[in-house]
Amino acid sequence: MANLRKAPTMLDVARAAGVSPMTVSRAFKPGAMVNDQTRARILAAADELGYVFDSTASSLRSQKTDFVAVTIPSLNNANFADTVGALTEGLKPRGLQILLGYTNYDIIEEERLIAQFMRRKPQAVIVTGGQHTPRTRDLLRNAAIPIIETWDLPQDPLGHVVGFSNAQAVQAMVDHFVSCGMTRIAFIGGDADRDTRGLDRRRGFMAAMQRHGLDDTRLIAAGPPPISMREGADSMCQLLDNAPDTQAVICVSDLSAFGALSACQRRGVAVPGQISIAGFGNYEVGDICVPSITTIDPSPRRIGELSAELLSAALDGRLTEPVCHEISPRILLRESSV
Amino acid sequence: MANLRKAPTMLDVARAAGVSPMTVSRAFKPGAMVNDQTRARILAAADELGYVFDSTASSLRSQKTDFVAVTIPSLNNANFADTVGALTEGLKPRGLQILLGYTNYDIIEEERLIAQFMRRKPQAVIVTGGQHTPRTRDLLRNAAIPIIETWDLPQDPLGHVVGFSNAQAVQAMVDHFVSCGMTRIAFIGGDADRDTRGLDRRRGFMAAMQRHGLDDTRLIAAGPPPISMREGADSMCQLLDNAPDTQAVICVSDLSAFGALSACQRRGVAVPGQISIAGFGNYEVGDICVPSITTIDPSPRRIGELSAELLSAALDGRLTEPVCHEISPRILLRESSV
DNA sequence: CCTGTGTATGTTAACGTTATCATATAAGTC
DNA sequence: GACTTATATGATAACGTTAACATACACAGG
């Protein structure tokens, strides 16, 4: 079954089609100047021989890999998956292929990944978040390729940015609850050093509470990321035990919010009657569950689309200055809050 | 910021360290024979110059890319993400890098992806499912590299297999419900040609119902994949309207099962009092929600781990024959079924 | 002292493609 | 009919690395 003779190269195809290797090369490059009939003859010969174009050799010679390196904190997260999905669609027309890696919310692991990716000579790099190790920053800066940081508004950007302020988004949610007359509001998650977006969200919560002159110490630690439903449920149990008079709780994500909701249901705590719940991320579960969960929609697909557009512009040299594209997350009020 | 002079190569590092390029090459290859001090000197020089190893050139010369191409139906699916996660971990020690692509449950798109991936000369290919276009099969067979098909037990495997029978798994669930005395059982999803695993699950349902001499026509179409919570909820509404005497419903996945559960809750239908619900995949939502959802656990991470082990063996030449590793999905009985 | 063995390094050419330049023919301009 | 312009193809060398082979030296055993 496996073909034992050496795989055919352009030279073999060229001989079979009676042309030079250069013409074969052109035949495989869309838009190159080749006679239509010649091209057809070449492609037929290639097909006949079972020839497969060798991107490795092409990349080496042309110094264009058509790779875009992308890192996300976790593969198993619908938000980041949505961003990557939109990014993939957006880059497909340009023939760019994504090298996807996940960091496990760890900037040391991110450094390892980026170092590995840079060896593949990607034509651009898209990372999640704005916090990186010094070596990661060096590697990216020295590469002289477009860099995009997403899902955040970094203090000192490496290049372009497509993101939003996680802190500000949560502050808006606090404002909403306060405007509903609530004063005893808690926050679940955002306690782990590694999850910088989680930290920002909790910081936003605390800042807003302080601004309103309210108690900002109803913080429930959910442990190291990824924070998912189980952690949300456990945290809610803790909250109900330690601060039963809490009127509303904001969770670091919809997943933990759903876990929190489930914990309430198991304990017979009425949502939103007794306590209001809000999440972050507009995950499907929060839209479907009963009651549906109030959330903040950061438009993950939009982030991917905008990043793809930005990258296209940058690769075409249409960008002279670093661009910062700020997204405005929207609050979606649903059944879990009064 | 961007370094404008040409990026340094091994030759530059060699000059700086006072050795030949070949010694630099060896210094970057773990396990190669280089004097420890020489290596240290070389790595220091490389660091000083900002040298980044060029995998493209290395791959071309050595004919080893250290790429493994992997295709899954959807990025945004915790089951496949788990498999890919375990796969990544398992392949990391070997220095293999995953080229990940998703097919949108479409074998035409799979063909496009595989064709694109083969140009990168991966050292192995792992695909989801056992159904492929003829051209995909040709491309994979002719590549003379290890192939693994997962999440299925193909009729005519391309190479190795790590999977299970989706039909059989659902049959076991039907058997369970029947053993509980139920006779009016429905199935949601598995109607779309594109989702072959969904089709198999529905086929398994029908086969089991026939075997028990029961009505196998309580089938609710959920439309094209991906079938998620929304589709599950809509389908449940249809079921409750058209066959209100149904005693149990098996859903093509936990996501649709959760949607179905939510629909019941909105309509005031007691689960499992009035109707039992079962899903497939052991997604976290089914474990956390109230009531928790009876499901079938296909061990997605195990599939990834086994695939990684199989690949290691195959790449070491320790495998002479194609291997078929069958997983045994387990039924997890939970609160949503009597 | 010779030979064998292991360690450490160097030399040469090649992996398969394409950038670059050169060439050839056809078609349009005045 | 000489002169530009466009179209189509070929020849040559190079991208940055490493496989394969060669070399040099140290040290062991006889």
mmCIF file of C-alpha atoms (C1' of nucleotides) in Angstrom, chain A residues 8-17 19-21 24 49 51, chain C residues 16-18:
data_model
loop_
_atom_site.group_PDB
_atom_site.id
_atom_site.type_symbol
_atom_site.label_atom_id
_atom_site.label_comp_id
_atom_site.label_asym_id
_atom_site.label_seq_id
_atom_site.Cartn_x
_atom_site.Cartn_y
_atom_site.Cartn_z
ATOM 1 C CA PRO A 8 7.987 12.498 -6.901
ATOM 2 C CA THR A 9 9.265 16.064 -6.964
ATOM 3 C CA MET A 10 8.648 18.973 -9.291
ATOM 4 C CA LEU A 11 11.480 17.659 -11.435
ATOM 5 C CA ASP A 12 9.587 14.433 -12.047
ATOM 6 C CA VAL A 13 6.430 16.324 -12.879
ATOM 7 C CA ALA A 14 8.395 18.626 -15.168
ATOM 8 C CA ARG A 15 9.834 15.682 -17.086
ATOM 9 C CA ALA A 16 6.425 14.032 -17.358
ATOM 10 C CA ALA A 17 4.850 17.218 -18.669
ATOM 11 C CA VAL A 19 8.463 21.499 -19.226
ATOM 12 C CA SER A 20 11.030 22.931 -16.839
ATOM 13 C CA PRO A 21 10.649 22.682 -13.059
ATOM 14 C CA VAL A 24 5.727 23.458 -12.774
ATOM 15 C CA LEU A 49 2.364 10.761 -10.482
ATOM 16 C CA TYR A 51 2.843 14.463 -6.675
ATOM 17 C "C1'" DG C 16 12.919 20.684 -3.216
ATOM 18 C "C1'" DT C 17 11.601 24.713 -4.188
ATOM 19 C "C1'" DT C 18 11.578 29.682 -6.316
#
